[in-house]
Coordinates of C-alpha atoms in Angstrom, one line a residue:
M254 CA 232.0 234.9 186.0
K255 CA 234.3 237.2 183.9
L256 CA 234.3 240.9 184.6
S257 CA 233.7 243.4 181.8
S258 CA 236.5 245.9 181.2
S259 CA 234.7 248.6 183.0
M260 CA 233.8 246.4 186.0
H261 CA 237.3 245.2 186.2
L262 CA 238.7 248.7 186.2
G263 CA 236.2 249.6 188.9
A264 CA 237.4 246.7 191.0
L265 CA 241.0 247.7 190.6
A266 CA 240.0 251.3 191.7
L267 CA 238.4 249.9 194.8
L268 CA 241.6 247.9 195.6
A269 CA 243.6 251.1 195.1
A270 CA 241.5 253.0 197.5
A271 CA 241.7 250.3 200.1
A272 CA 245.4 249.9 199.7
L273 CA 246.4 253.5 199.9
P274 CA 246.2 254.3 203.6
Q275 CA 248.4 251.3 204.5
A276 CA 250.8 251.9 201.7
A277 CA 251.2 255.6 202.6
S278 CA 252.9 254.7 205.9
A279 CA 255.6 252.7 204.2
S280 CA 258.7 253.8 202.2
T281 CA 259.3 251.6 199.2
L282 CA 263.0 252.5 199.3
E283 CA 263.3 251.4 202.9
N284 CA 261.4 248.2 202.2
V285 CA 263.6 247.4 199.2
K286 CA 266.8 248.0 201.1
A287 CA 265.6 245.9 204.0
A288 CA 264.7 243.0 201.6
D289 CA 267.8 243.6 199.5
V290 CA 265.9 242.9 196.4
V291 CA 263.6 244.8 193.9
T292 CA 260.5 242.8 193.1
C293 CA 258.9 243.5 189.7
A294 CA 255.7 242.2 188.1
V295 CA 256.3 241.1 184.5
N296 CA 254.5 239.3 181.7
G297 CA 257.0 236.5 181.7
S298 CA 255.9 235.0 178.4
R299 CA 256.9 237.7 176.0
P300 CA 260.3 237.2 174.4
G301 CA 262.1 240.5 173.9
F302 CA 260.4 242.0 176.9
S303 CA 260.3 239.4 179.7
S304 CA 260.9 235.7 179.4
V305 CA 262.9 232.9 180.9
D306 CA 265.4 230.9 179.0
G307 CA 266.2 227.2 179.3
K308 CA 268.6 227.8 182.1
G309 CA 266.1 229.8 184.2
A310 CA 267.6 233.2 183.4
W311 CA 265.3 236.2 182.8
H312 CA 265.8 238.3 179.7
G313 CA 264.0 241.3 178.1
L314 CA 263.6 245.0 177.9
D315 CA 261.2 245.1 180.9
V316 CA 263.6 242.8 182.8
D317 CA 266.5 245.1 182.2
T318 CA 264.4 248.1 183.3
C319 CA 263.9 246.3 186.7
R320 CA 267.6 245.4 186.8
A321 CA 268.5 249.1 186.2
V322 CA 266.4 250.1 189.2
A323 CA 268.1 247.4 191.3
A324 CA 271.5 248.7 190.2
A325 CA 270.5 252.3 191.2
V326 CA 269.1 251.4 194.6
L327 CA 271.1 248.4 195.7
G328 CA 274.2 248.7 193.6
D329 CA 273.6 245.3 192.1
A330 CA 271.5 244.7 189.0
N331 CA 271.1 241.0 189.9
K332 CA 269.2 241.7 193.1
V333 CA 265.9 241.4 191.4
K334 CA 262.9 239.1 191.8
F335 CA 260.2 238.6 189.1
L336 CA 256.6 237.8 189.6
K337 CA 254.9 236.5 186.4
T338 CA 251.5 238.2 186.0
N339 CA 248.7 238.5 183.5
N340 CA 246.4 241.4 182.4
Q341 CA 244.2 240.9 185.5
T342 CA 247.0 240.7 188.1
R343 CA 249.8 242.9 186.9
L344 CA 248.4 246.1 188.5
T345 CA 246.7 244.4 191.4
A346 CA 250.0 243.0 192.5
L347 CA 251.4 246.5 192.6
Q348 CA 248.4 248.0 194.4
T349 CA 248.5 245.4 197.2
G350 CA 252.3 245.8 197.7
E351 CA 253.2 242.3 196.4
V352 CA 255.7 244.0 194.1
D353 CA 257.7 247.3 194.1
M354 CA 256.9 248.1 190.4
T355 CA 255.2 246.7 187.4
V356 CA 257.0 246.4 184.1
A357 CA 254.6 244.2 182.2
N358 CA 254.0 245.9 178.8
T359 CA 251.2 248.0 180.4
T360 CA 249.8 250.7 178.2
W361 CA 249.7 254.2 179.9
T362 CA 246.1 255.3 179.6
R363 CA 244.2 258.1 181.3
S364 CA 241.8 255.8 183.2
R365 CA 244.7 253.6 184.5
D366 CA 246.7 256.7 185.5
T367 CA 243.9 258.6 187.3
D368 CA 241.6 255.9 188.7
L369 CA 243.9 253.2 190.2
G370 CA 246.2 255.0 192.6
L371 CA 249.1 254.4 190.3
D372 CA 251.7 256.5 188.5
F373 CA 253.1 255.7 185.0
M374 CA 256.8 256.4 184.5
P375 CA 258.5 257.6 181.2
P376 CA 257.7 255.0 178.5
T377 CA 260.5 252.7 177.7
F378 CA 258.8 251.5 174.5
Y379 CA 256.3 253.2 172.2
D380 CA 254.1 251.0 170.2
G381 CA 250.7 250.6 168.6
Q382 CA 248.2 247.7 168.1
G383 CA 248.5 245.5 165.0
L384 CA 246.8 242.5 163.5
M385 CA 248.5 239.3 162.5
L386 CA 247.0 236.6 160.3
A387 CA 248.0 233.7 158.0
K388 CA 249.1 234.8 154.6
S389 CA 246.9 232.0 153.2
L390 CA 243.8 234.0 154.0
G391 CA 244.8 236.5 151.3
V392 CA 243.8 239.5 153.3
S393 CA 245.8 242.7 152.9
K394 CA 243.6 245.3 154.7
V395 CA 241.8 245.4 158.0
A396 CA 238.5 246.3 156.2
E397 CA 238.5 242.9 154.6
L398 CA 238.2 241.1 157.9
D399 CA 234.4 241.1 158.2
G400 CA 233.3 237.9 159.9
A401 CA 236.8 237.0 161.1
S402 CA 237.4 235.5 164.5
V403 CA 239.9 237.4 166.7
C404 CA 241.9 236.1 169.7
V405 CA 242.3 238.7 172.5
R406 CA 243.0 238.8 176.2
P407 CA 240.3 240.2 178.5
S408 CA 240.5 243.7 179.8
S409 CA 243.3 244.4 177.4
T410 CA 244.0 247.3 175.1
S411 CA 243.7 244.8 172.2
E412 CA 240.1 244.0 173.2
R413 CA 239.2 247.7 173.1
V414 CA 241.0 248.2 169.8
V415 CA 238.9 245.4 168.2
G416 CA 235.8 247.2 169.2
D417 CA 237.0 250.4 167.7
I418 CA 238.0 248.7 164.5
Q419 CA 234.5 247.2 164.1
K420 CA 232.9 250.6 164.4
K421 CA 235.4 252.4 162.2
Y422 CA 235.1 249.9 159.3
N423 CA 231.5 248.8 160.0
I424 CA 232.5 245.2 160.1
S425 CA 231.6 242.4 162.5
M426 CA 234.3 240.3 164.2
K427 CA 233.9 237.3 166.5
L428 CA 235.9 237.7 169.8
V429 CA 237.6 234.6 171.2
V430 CA 238.6 235.8 174.7
L431 CA 241.4 233.8 176.3
E432 CA 243.0 234.5 179.7
D433 CA 246.7 233.7 178.9
Q434 CA 249.0 234.6 176.0
K435 CA 250.0 231.0 175.7
E436 CA 246.4 230.1 175.2
I437 CA 246.1 232.7 172.5
N438 CA 249.2 231.4 170.7
T439 CA 247.9 227.9 170.8
A440 CA 244.4 229.0 169.5
F441 CA 245.8 231.2 166.8
F442 CA 248.4 228.9 165.4
G443 CA 246.0 226.0 165.8
G444 CA 243.4 227.7 163.6
R445 CA 240.8 228.4 166.3
C446 CA 240.9 232.1 165.4
D447 CA 241.8 233.9 162.2
V448 CA 243.4 237.0 163.7
A449 CA 245.7 237.8 166.6
V450 CA 245.6 241.4 167.9
Q451 CA 248.3 242.8 170.1
S452 CA 251.0 245.5 170.1
T453 CA 253.1 245.2 167.0
S454 CA 256.1 244.3 169.2
G455 CA 254.2 241.6 170.8
L456 CA 253.1 240.2 167.5
S457 CA 256.7 240.3 166.2
S458 CA 257.8 238.5 169.3
T459 CA 255.2 235.8 169.0
R460 CA 255.8 235.3 165.3
A461 CA 259.6 235.0 165.8
S462 CA 259.4 232.6 168.8
V463 CA 256.2 230.6 168.5
A464 CA 255.0 230.3 164.9
P465 CA 255.8 226.9 163.3
N466 CA 257.0 228.8 160.2
P467 CA 257.2 232.6 160.8
D468 CA 257.1 233.3 157.0
D469 CA 253.6 231.9 156.8
Y470 CA 252.2 234.9 158.8
V471 CA 251.8 238.6 158.0
I472 CA 251.3 241.6 160.3
L473 CA 249.1 244.1 158.5
S474 CA 250.6 247.5 157.9
E475 CA 247.7 249.4 159.6
I476 CA 248.5 250.4 163.2
F477 CA 245.8 251.4 165.7
G478 CA 245.9 253.4 168.9
K479 CA 248.9 254.4 170.9
D480 CA 250.8 252.1 173.2
P481 CA 253.3 253.9 175.4
M482 CA 254.6 251.3 177.8
G483 CA 256.9 251.6 180.7
P484 CA 257.2 251.1 184.5
V485 CA 254.3 251.6 186.8
V486 CA 254.6 252.5 190.6
R487 CA 252.2 253.2 193.4
Q488 CA 251.0 256.8 193.6
D489 CA 251.6 257.3 197.3
D490 CA 255.4 257.3 197.3
P491 CA 256.9 260.3 195.4
Q492 CA 260.5 259.4 196.3
W493 CA 260.2 255.9 194.7
R494 CA 258.5 257.5 191.7
D495 CA 261.4 259.8 191.3
I496 CA 263.9 257.0 191.6
V497 CA 262.3 254.9 188.9
T498 CA 261.7 258.0 186.7
W499 CA 265.3 259.1 186.8
T500 CA 266.7 255.6 186.4
V501 CA 264.8 255.5 183.1
Y502 CA 266.1 258.9 182.2
T503 CA 269.6 257.8 183.0
L504 CA 269.3 255.0 180.4
F505 CA 268.1 257.6 177.9
Q506 CA 270.8 260.3 178.7
A507 CA 273.6 257.8 178.7
E508 CA 272.8 256.8 175.1
E509 CA 272.4 260.5 174.0
S510 CA 275.8 261.2 175.6
G511 CA 277.5 258.2 174.1
V512 CA 278.1 256.5 177.5
T513 CA 278.0 252.7 177.3
S514 CA 278.6 249.8 179.6
E515 CA 282.0 249.4 177.9
N516 CA 283.3 253.0 178.0
V517 CA 281.7 254.2 181.2
D518 CA 284.8 254.0 183.3
Q519 CA 286.9 255.9 180.8
M520 CA 284.1 258.5 180.4
K521 CA 283.9 258.9 184.1
A522 CA 287.6 259.5 184.4
E523 CA 288.3 261.6 181.3
S524 CA 285.2 263.2 179.9
Q525 CA 284.9 267.0 180.2
D526 CA 281.3 267.0 178.9
P527 CA 279.2 268.6 181.7
A528 CA 276.3 266.4 180.9
V529 CA 278.4 263.2 181.2
R530 CA 280.1 264.5 184.4
R531 CA 276.7 265.2 186.0
L532 CA 275.3 261.9 184.8
L533 CA 278.0 259.8 186.3
G534 CA 278.2 261.7 189.6
V535 CA 281.6 263.4 188.9
D536 CA 280.0 266.8 189.3
Q537 CA 277.1 267.6 191.6
A538 CA 273.8 267.7 189.8
G539 CA 271.3 267.6 192.6
G540 CA 269.2 264.6 193.3
D541 CA 270.0 264.1 196.9
G542 CA 266.3 263.6 197.6
L543 CA 266.5 260.3 195.8
G544 CA 268.3 258.8 198.8
L545 CA 270.8 257.0 196.7
T546 CA 274.6 256.8 196.7
P547 CA 276.5 259.3 194.4
D548 CA 277.5 256.5 192.0
W549 CA 274.0 255.2 191.4
A550 CA 273.7 256.2 187.8
Y551 CA 277.2 254.9 187.1
N552 CA 276.1 251.5 188.4
V553 CA 273.1 251.6 186.1
V554 CA 275.1 252.2 183.0
K555 CA 278.0 249.9 184.0
Q556 CA 275.8 246.9 184.9
V557 CA 272.9 247.3 182.5
G558 CA 274.0 249.6 179.7
N559 CA 272.4 252.6 178.1
Y560 CA 268.9 252.5 176.5
G561 CA 270.4 251.8 173.0
E562 CA 272.3 248.8 174.3
V563 CA 269.2 247.5 176.2
Y564 CA 267.0 248.0 173.1
E565 CA 269.3 246.4 170.6
R566 CA 270.0 243.2 172.5
N567 CA 266.4 242.6 173.5
V568 CA 264.2 243.7 170.6
G569 CA 266.5 245.4 168.1
M570 CA 268.7 244.2 165.3
G571 CA 270.8 242.1 167.7
S572 CA 267.7 240.1 168.7
P573 CA 265.4 237.6 167.0
L574 CA 262.7 240.4 166.8
K575 CA 264.9 242.8 164.8
L576 CA 262.6 245.7 165.4
P577 CA 263.7 249.0 164.0
R578 CA 264.1 251.9 166.5
G579 CA 261.2 253.9 164.9
Y580 CA 259.5 255.9 167.7
N581 CA 262.0 254.4 170.1
A582 CA 265.0 256.3 168.6
Q583 CA 266.5 259.3 170.3
Y584 CA 264.8 262.6 169.7
T585 CA 267.9 263.7 167.8
D586 CA 267.2 260.8 165.3
G587 CA 263.5 261.6 164.9
G588 CA 262.2 259.4 167.8
L589 CA 260.5 260.0 171.1
I590 CA 263.3 259.0 173.5
Y591 CA 264.3 262.2 175.4
S592 CA 265.7 262.9 178.9
P593 CA 265.1 266.2 180.7
P594 CA 268.4 268.0 181.5
L595 CA 270.3 266.9 184.6

């Protein structure tokens, strides 16, 4: 029997309540140091964000976020382990302690943030929901999709957005609910459904890596909802929450300050910019409560890069997705990427 979205959310909330007393007695940082590895829940089938290449190596923006935390905590970005999850298991795995954090393109919503015993960290990717269909259908607007069949995953933001679209445009769409993204890809490109609904980044990833001929498919220009996506941690461990939060902000600040994986050694030795000196641990900037070594932020930038480097190689112009920065540009360039001061 499949759970409805509300029933599934309720079940997750019960899991959170059951898990909190036990989790509260443990320190995630201590557990990570003892295991000498950071374990992250990821999607695993989303090129650009988390996927495995033919040699078994993991790549993606979400993967690099996990690697950045490992560099901060353990001094080695390669001390990571990834658990492939789906929409039903990505947060449950975190609640039960199977993973240390979730970076599985999970949209930050009020209900998830307040009902599940979880905390959402600064978004590493801002997105919205889009619709992809074959050009041969001749459709240019969402309002023209009355009677169309739509592939979605259960309990997903996409499923909710389809409901909102039907109400907004007074149209009827047939839902084809499939558990796994690979099933959706097979169904969509095989003609079982007319429309695929997902974040625009996810659609771009799918079109670039799965479509028999990417030019045969169009992503409609209309965007629905807001999809701020980033790491998620358990709510009972404020120290771990701060570690993940400031690791993300380190990626942001490094880009703003012009510190890259290639020039970080020179910047550490020569820069007189107070922000750079604080970032790289040359000058004291507080943060002892994180429980990390003084060079933790240097390790993040040296081994993983700044946010711009992470973005460009995974989803930007240096990747098959070639997504423009848009909302994911620095605030100085009209985007939403912004770090509080150090």
